Amino acid sequence: MNDEVNIKDMPIDELLELMQDDLYDGYADEVVAEVNEALSRGMTPYEVLTQGLVAGMDIVGVDFRDGVLFVPEVLMAAKAMKAGMIILRPLLAETGAPKVGTLVIGTVKGDIHDIGKNLVAMMMEGAGFEVINLGINNDVDSFMGAIDAHNPDIIGMSALLTTTMPYMRTVVNTLKEKGIRRDLIVLVGGAPVNDAFAEDIGADACCRDAAVAVETAEKLMAIKREKG
Ligand code: B1M
């Protein structure tokens, strides 16, 4: 636990380290204070996100894998991460960029991981995309319903489990069956997803992280516009 006086005197690298530690420990209020402090020192929202919050969650991921942390602790860390993201979200979206396209994004059926998907949604909003965030555990009907309702340019799917990533193929196959696959850009992401898998299921690209998702979406939108 920290008090505000301490963090104000702290060098920036120590502040970021503390943010990672507090995220690890699930201290949401402290993470919020540290995010605000880092922003007040002139760090960009993106730097705070990647060097503070995402870096902290990476450590959680390793310890979860190694059996040091268990689900309840990881949930607390996720809650602290989300508290930090609430501050960063409007700042990342504040670019005033003109609308570049519409993205429907969701975590696929059977999967409840949403932190990375929400980061992608935030960064895409910041880059000027209109984003319809479907949340977690989306089946084919959910994606198809959103396509009917919002006529998006891009469908984004997230999966964090090796057991749920195959569901992305089900969605792509349904787009093909409905004859709308070519009208849409399909982007996939999540820790177990890679380029070979994306190609195999017939997606347009796999995005390693939120920044790559933005870059890829912008590039493929430019190609789509050229084709008219
Ligand atoms: Co889960 N979990 N989890 N978990 N969890 C992983 C994924 C795991 C790798 C942990 C481990 O063992 N090391 C492992 C999966 C193993 C596997 O399948 N090979 C795992 C497991 C096993 C499980 C459970 C089965 C555990 C259990 O109950 N026994 C269970 C499954 C529940 C389910 O989904 N049905 C489970 C539960 C949970 C919590 C609920 C406790 C919690 C989720 C909370 C939440 O999301 N609200 C959780 C968490 C937090 C994790 C880890 C620790 C962190 C994930 C995360 O948020 N990373 C994770 C370990 C890890 O990944 N290292 C783990 C931070 C985030 C910023 O990165 O999500 O990769 P990431 O997103 C990135 C990119 O991947 C990419 O951009 C994002 C931003 O840069 N990206 C996209 C993601 N989606 C994209 C979509 C796009 C584009 C890019 O579309 C355009």
Short mmCIF file of C-alpha atoms and ligand atoms in Angstrom, two decimals:
data_model
loop_
_atom_site.label_atom_id
_atom_site.label_comp_id
_atom_site.label_asym_id
_atom_site.label_seq_id
_atom_site.Cartn_x
_atom_site.Cartn_y
_atom_site.Cartn_z
CA MET A 1 0.00 0.00 0.00
CA ASN A 2 1.20 3.52 -0.76
CA ASP A 3 0.13 6.99 0.11
CA GLU A 4 0.01 9.86 -2.34
CA VAL A 5 2.91 11.74 -0.71
CA ASN A 6 5.27 8.87 -1.47
CA ILE A 7 4.32 8.49 -5.10
CA LYS A 8 4.76 12.20 -5.74
CA ASP A 9 8.40 12.01 -4.67
CA MET A 10 9.16 8.86 -6.59
CA PRO A 11 11.29 8.69 -9.75
CA ILE A 12 9.18 7.65 -12.75
CA ASP A 13 10.74 4.19 -13.15
CA GLU A 14 9.96 3.39 -9.51
CA LEU A 15 6.44 4.72 -9.94
CA LEU A 16 5.90 2.36 -12.89
CA GLU A 17 7.35 -0.53 -10.94
CA LEU A 18 5.01 0.23 -8.05
CA MET A 19 2.07 0.40 -10.47
CA GLN A 20 2.98 -3.08 -11.72
CA ASP A 21 3.32 -4.39 -8.13
CA ASP A 22 0.00 -2.88 -7.04
CA LEU A 23 -1.72 -4.27 -10.13
CA TYR A 24 -0.24 -7.66 -9.27
CA ASP A 25 -1.62 -7.34 -5.73
CA GLY A 26 -5.02 -6.18 -6.99
CA TYR A 27 -4.86 -2.75 -5.33
CA ALA A 28 -7.22 -0.87 -7.65
CA ASP A 29 -7.22 2.46 -5.75
CA GLU A 30 -3.43 2.58 -5.68
CA VAL A 31 -3.21 1.76 -9.38
CA VAL A 32 -5.64 4.60 -10.13
CA ALA A 33 -3.53 7.05 -8.09
CA GLU A 34 -0.34 5.91 -9.82
CA VAL A 35 -1.88 6.16 -13.29
CA ASN A 36 -2.97 9.72 -12.51
CA GLU A 37 0.45 10.56 -11.13
CA ALA A 38 2.24 9.16 -14.21
CA LEU A 39 -0.06 11.17 -16.49
CA SER A 40 0.55 14.32 -14.45
CA ARG A 41 4.30 13.84 -15.02
CA GLY A 42 3.77 14.02 -18.79
CA MET A 43 3.74 10.33 -19.70
CA THR A 44 1.38 9.67 -22.59
CA PRO A 45 -1.69 7.48 -21.93
CA TYR A 46 -0.19 4.87 -24.26
CA GLU A 47 3.10 4.81 -22.32
CA VAL A 48 1.25 4.41 -19.01
CA LEU A 49 -0.83 1.63 -20.53
CA THR A 50 2.07 -0.36 -21.97
CA GLN A 51 4.85 0.35 -19.44
CA GLY A 52 2.61 0.25 -16.35
CA LEU A 53 -0.61 -1.74 -16.74
CA VAL A 54 0.23 -4.20 -19.53
CA ALA A 55 3.71 -4.81 -18.09
CA GLY A 56 2.10 -5.57 -14.71
CA MET A 57 -0.39 -7.96 -16.26
CA ASP A 58 2.45 -9.76 -18.07
CA ILE A 59 3.99 -10.60 -14.68
CA VAL A 60 0.59 -11.81 -13.45
CA GLY A 61 0.37 -14.04 -16.55
CA VAL A 62 3.73 -15.69 -15.88
CA ASP A 63 2.92 -16.36 -12.21
CA PHE A 64 -0.56 -17.66 -13.10
CA ARG A 65 1.03 -20.07 -15.55
CA ASP A 66 3.58 -21.18 -12.97
CA GLY A 67 0.98 -21.80 -10.27
CA VAL A 68 2.16 -18.92 -8.06
CA LEU A 69 -1.15 -17.08 -8.50
CA PHE A 70 -4.63 -18.57 -8.67
CA VAL A 71 -7.91 -17.44 -10.26
CA PRO A 72 -9.13 -15.21 -7.38
CA GLU A 73 -5.82 -13.31 -7.30
CA VAL A 74 -5.79 -12.95 -11.07
CA LEU A 75 -9.35 -11.62 -10.93
CA MET A 76 -8.27 -8.98 -8.40
CA ALA A 77 -5.37 -8.02 -10.69
CA ALA A 78 -7.78 -7.81 -13.63
CA LYS A 79 -10.04 -5.54 -11.58
CA ALA A 80 -7.10 -3.25 -10.79
CA MET A 81 -6.13 -3.22 -14.45
CA LYS A 82 -9.66 -2.26 -15.45
CA ALA A 83 -9.70 0.56 -12.89
CA GLY A 84 -6.57 1.97 -14.53
CA MET A 85 -8.01 1.50 -18.00
CA ILE A 86 -11.11 3.51 -17.07
CA ILE A 87 -8.89 6.58 -16.67
CA LEU A 88 -6.92 5.95 -19.84
CA ARG A 89 -9.84 5.12 -22.11
CA PRO A 90 -11.16 8.65 -22.75
CA LEU A 91 -7.61 9.96 -23.11
CA LEU A 92 -6.72 7.36 -25.71
CA ALA A 93 -9.94 8.15 -27.57
CA GLU A 94 -9.28 11.90 -27.47
CA THR A 95 -7.38 12.18 -30.72
CA GLY A 96 -10.26 13.85 -32.55
CA ALA A 97 -9.44 11.67 -35.55
CA PRO A 98 -12.13 11.53 -38.22
CA LYS A 99 -14.09 8.25 -38.39
CA VAL A 100 -12.04 5.76 -40.38
CA GLY A 101 -14.35 2.77 -40.25
CA THR A 102 -16.52 0.60 -38.04
CA LEU A 103 -15.29 -2.35 -36.01
CA VAL A 104 -17.36 -5.04 -34.32
CA ILE A 105 -15.21 -6.85 -31.77
CA GLY A 106 -15.88 -9.63 -29.29
CA THR A 107 -14.33 -12.48 -27.37
CA VAL A 108 -15.47 -15.79 -28.83
CA LYS A 109 -17.79 -18.38 -27.34
CA GLY A 110 -16.56 -20.16 -24.22
CA ASP A 111 -13.99 -17.49 -23.43
CA ILE A 112 -14.38 -14.82 -20.76
CA HIS A 113 -11.00 -13.05 -21.11
CA ASP A 114 -11.67 -9.45 -22.06
CA ILE A 115 -8.79 -7.25 -20.95
CA GLY A 116 -6.81 -7.48 -24.19
CA LYS A 117 -9.93 -7.21 -26.34
CA ASN A 118 -11.00 -4.09 -24.43
CA LEU A 119 -7.55 -2.60 -24.96
CA VAL A 120 -7.85 -3.19 -28.68
CA ALA A 121 -11.32 -1.57 -28.62
CA MET A 122 -9.92 1.46 -26.77
CA MET A 123 -6.97 1.90 -29.12
CA MET A 124 -9.18 1.53 -32.18
CA GLU A 125 -11.53 4.20 -30.82
CA GLY A 126 -8.49 6.39 -30.28
CA ALA A 127 -7.52 5.88 -33.92
CA GLY A 128 -10.95 7.10 -35.07
CA PHE A 129 -12.84 3.84 -35.53
CA GLU A 130 -16.42 3.48 -34.36
CA VAL A 131 -16.27 0.42 -32.11
CA ILE A 132 -19.10 -1.93 -31.20
CA ASN A 133 -17.76 -4.02 -28.34
CA LEU A 134 -19.77 -7.21 -27.95
CA GLY A 135 -18.09 -8.29 -24.73
CA ILE A 136 -17.27 -11.91 -23.92
CA ASN A 137 -18.54 -15.37 -24.83
CA ASN A 138 -19.96 -14.48 -28.26
CA ASP A 139 -21.42 -17.18 -30.46
CA VAL A 140 -21.91 -16.95 -34.21
CA ASP A 141 -25.41 -15.49 -33.80
CA SER A 142 -24.03 -12.67 -31.71
CA PHE A 143 -21.45 -11.73 -34.37
CA MET A 144 -24.01 -12.09 -37.20
CA GLY A 145 -26.58 -10.01 -35.33
CA ALA A 146 -24.03 -7.23 -34.85
CA ILE A 147 -23.08 -7.35 -38.53
CA ASP A 148 -26.75 -6.95 -39.49
CA ALA A 149 -27.27 -4.12 -37.01
CA HIS A 150 -24.08 -2.12 -37.61
CA ASN A 151 -22.81 -2.98 -41.11
CA PRO A 152 -19.16 -2.89 -39.95
CA ASP A 153 -16.02 -2.79 -42.10
CA ILE A 154 -14.11 -5.02 -39.70
CA ILE A 155 -14.88 -8.01 -37.49
CA GLY A 156 -12.40 -8.52 -34.65
CA MET A 157 -12.30 -11.72 -32.64
CA SER A 158 -10.37 -12.40 -29.48
CA ALA A 159 -9.51 -15.77 -27.87
CA LEU A 160 -7.12 -16.42 -25.02
CA LEU A 161 -7.58 -20.16 -24.73
CA THR A 162 -6.33 -22.85 -27.05
CA THR A 163 -9.72 -24.49 -26.54
CA THR A 164 -11.71 -21.44 -27.73
CA MET A 165 -9.58 -20.21 -30.62
CA PRO A 166 -10.99 -22.85 -33.02
CA TYR A 167 -14.37 -21.12 -32.66
CA MET A 168 -12.99 -18.29 -34.80
CA ARG A 169 -13.07 -20.69 -37.74
CA THR A 170 -16.78 -21.31 -37.11
CA VAL A 171 -17.46 -17.58 -37.39
CA VAL A 172 -15.36 -17.20 -40.57
CA ASN A 173 -17.07 -20.23 -42.13
CA THR A 174 -20.49 -18.74 -41.37
CA LEU A 175 -19.45 -15.48 -43.06
CA LYS A 176 -18.49 -17.54 -46.11
CA GLU A 177 -21.76 -19.49 -46.06
CA LYS A 178 -23.69 -16.23 -45.94
CA GLY A 179 -21.65 -14.87 -48.87
CA ILE A 180 -20.41 -11.85 -46.89
CA ARG A 181 -16.84 -12.89 -46.09
CA ARG A 182 -15.37 -10.73 -48.88
CA ASP A 183 -17.28 -7.64 -47.70
CA LEU A 184 -15.54 -7.69 -44.33
CA ILE A 185 -12.03 -7.46 -42.96
CA VAL A 186 -11.54 -10.22 -40.38
CA LEU A 187 -8.88 -9.65 -37.71
CA VAL A 188 -8.07 -12.10 -34.94
CA GLY A 189 -5.95 -11.83 -31.81
CA GLY A 190 -5.18 -13.21 -28.38
CA ALA A 191 -2.14 -14.84 -26.86
CA PRO A 192 -2.45 -18.31 -28.48
CA VAL A 193 -3.38 -16.99 -31.95
CA ASN A 194 -0.67 -16.64 -34.60
CA ASP A 195 -0.27 -15.77 -38.29
CA ALA A 196 -0.38 -19.39 -39.46
CA PHE A 197 -3.64 -19.98 -37.58
CA ALA A 198 -5.17 -16.78 -38.97
CA GLU A 199 -4.28 -17.82 -42.49
CA ASP A 200 -5.53 -21.35 -41.93
CA ILE A 201 -8.99 -20.27 -40.80
CA GLY A 202 -9.28 -17.65 -43.55
CA ALA A 203 -8.92 -14.47 -41.47
CA ASP A 204 -7.17 -11.46 -43.00
CA ALA A 205 -4.61 -11.02 -40.23
CA CYS A 206 -3.54 -11.90 -36.73
CA CYS A 207 -2.75 -8.90 -34.52
CA ARG A 208 -0.08 -9.47 -31.88
CA ASP A 209 -1.17 -6.49 -29.78
CA ALA A 210 -3.45 -3.47 -29.78
CA ALA A 211 -0.99 -1.24 -31.63
CA VAL A 212 -0.60 -3.82 -34.39
CA ALA A 213 -4.40 -4.14 -34.52
CA VAL A 214 -4.70 -0.40 -35.22
CA GLU A 215 -1.91 -0.45 -37.83
CA THR A 216 -3.36 -3.49 -39.57
CA ALA A 217 -6.90 -2.13 -39.53
CA GLU A 218 -5.75 1.19 -41.01
CA LYS A 219 -3.72 -0.55 -43.71
CA LEU A 220 -6.52 -2.93 -44.72
CA MET A 221 -9.12 -0.12 -44.63
CA ALA A 222 -6.95 1.89 -47.05
CA ILE A 223 -6.82 -1.12 -49.40
CA LYS A 224 -10.59 -1.62 -49.04
CA ARG A 225 -11.23 2.05 -49.91
CA GLU A 226 -8.95 1.85 -52.98
CA LYS A 227 -10.92 -1.15 -54.24
CA GLY A 228 -14.06 0.99 -53.74
CO1 B1M B 1 -6.92 -16.98 -17.94
N1 B1M B 1 -5.68 -18.09 -18.95
N2 B1M B 1 -8.03 -18.56 -17.58
N3 B1M B 1 -7.91 -15.81 -16.76
N4 B1M B 1 -5.51 -15.73 -18.11
C1 B1M B 1 -4.58 -17.41 -19.64
C2 B1M B 1 -5.00 -17.00 -21.06
C3 B1M B 1 -3.45 -18.53 -19.62
C4 B1M B 1 -2.44 -18.40 -20.78
C5 B1M B 1 -2.77 -18.51 -18.24
C6 B1M B 1 -1.64 -19.48 -18.14
O1 B1M B 1 -1.85 -20.65 -17.93
N5 B1M B 1 -0.43 -18.98 -18.31
C7 B1M B 1 -4.30 -19.84 -19.68
C8 B1M B 1 -4.62 -20.36 -21.09
C9 B1M B 1 -3.84 -21.61 -21.45
C10 B1M B 1 -4.18 -22.07 -22.81
O2 B1M B 1 -5.28 -22.12 -23.26
N6 B1M B 1 -3.14 -22.44 -23.52
C11 B1M B 1 -5.56 -19.43 -18.95
C12 B1M B 1 -6.47 -20.32 -18.34
C13 B1M B 1 -6.10 -21.77 -18.39
C14 B1M B 1 -7.68 -19.89 -17.74
C15 B1M B 1 -8.77 -20.76 -17.11
C16 B1M B 1 -9.13 -22.04 -17.88
C17 B1M B 1 -8.29 -21.02 -15.66
C18 B1M B 1 -9.17 -21.93 -14.87
O3 B1M B 1 -10.32 -21.63 -14.61
N7 B1M B 1 -8.61 -23.05 -14.53
C19 B1M B 1 -9.97 -19.78 -17.05
C20 B1M B 1 -10.80 -19.83 -18.35
C21 B1M B 1 -12.08 -19.06 -18.27
C22 B1M B 1 -12.74 -18.94 -19.64
O4 B1M B 1 -12.42 -18.07 -20.40
N8 B1M B 1 -13.68 -19.81 -19.91
C23 B1M B 1 -9.24 -18.48 -16.96
C24 B1M B 1 -9.74 -17.38 -16.26
C25 B1M B 1 -9.09 -16.17 -16.15
C26 B1M B 1 -9.59 -15.04 -15.26
C27 B1M B 1 -11.11 -14.90 -15.24
C28 B1M B 1 -9.10 -15.29 -13.86
C29 B1M B 1 -8.80 -13.82 -15.85
C30 B1M B 1 -9.59 -13.05 -16.95
C31 B1M B 1 -10.16 -11.74 -16.46
C32 B1M B 1 -10.63 -10.90 -17.62
O5 B1M B 1 -10.15 -10.94 -18.74
N9 B1M B 1 -11.63 -10.10 -17.30
C33 B1M B 1 -7.63 -14.51 -16.53
C34 B1M B 1 -6.44 -13.83 -16.92
C35 B1M B 1 -6.32 -12.38 -16.50
C36 B1M B 1 -5.41 -14.49 -17.64
C37 B1M B 1 -4.00 -13.97 -17.98
C38 B1M B 1 -3.19 -14.04 -16.69
C39 B1M B 1 -3.86 -12.58 -18.54
C40 B1M B 1 -4.67 -12.30 -19.78
C41 B1M B 1 -4.60 -10.83 -20.04
O6 B1M B 1 -5.52 -10.08 -19.67
N10 B1M B 1 -3.46 -10.36 -20.58
C42 B1M B 1 -3.55 -15.02 -19.09
C43 B1M B 1 -2.05 -15.24 -19.15
C44 B1M B 1 -1.43 -14.50 -20.34
O7 B1M B 1 -2.04 -14.23 -21.34
N11 B1M B 1 -0.16 -14.27 -20.22
C45 B1M B 1 -4.47 -16.14 -18.88
C46 B1M B 1 -3.18 -8.93 -20.78
C47 B1M B 1 -3.73 -8.48 -22.14
C48 B1M B 1 -3.36 -7.02 -22.36
O8 B1M B 1 -3.10 -9.25 -23.15
O9 B1M B 1 -5.16 -10.64 -23.56
O10 B1M B 1 -2.98 -11.19 -24.75
P1 B1M B 1 -3.91 -10.18 -24.16
O11 B1M B 1 -4.33 -9.16 -25.34
C49 B1M B 1 -3.42 -8.54 -26.23
C50 B1M B 1 -3.12 -9.37 -27.49
O12 B1M B 1 -3.31 -10.76 -27.33
C51 B1M B 1 -3.97 -8.76 -28.55
O13 B1M B 1 -3.98 -7.38 -28.17
C52 B1M B 1 -4.15 -7.32 -26.76
C53 B1M B 1 -3.66 -5.99 -26.25
O14 B1M B 1 -2.33 -5.73 -26.58
N12 B1M B 1 -5.37 -9.17 -28.72
C54 B1M B 1 -6.06 -8.86 -29.87
C55 B1M B 1 -6.22 -9.80 -27.89
N13 B1M B 1 -7.42 -9.92 -28.46
C56 B1M B 1 -7.37 -9.34 -29.66
C57 B1M B 1 -8.34 -9.19 -30.64
C58 B1M B 1 -8.00 -8.53 -31.81
C59 B1M B 1 -6.68 -8.05 -32.00
C60 B1M B 1 -5.70 -8.22 -31.04
O15 B1M B 1 -8.97 -8.38 -32.73
C61 B1M B 1 -8.79 -7.49 -33.73
#
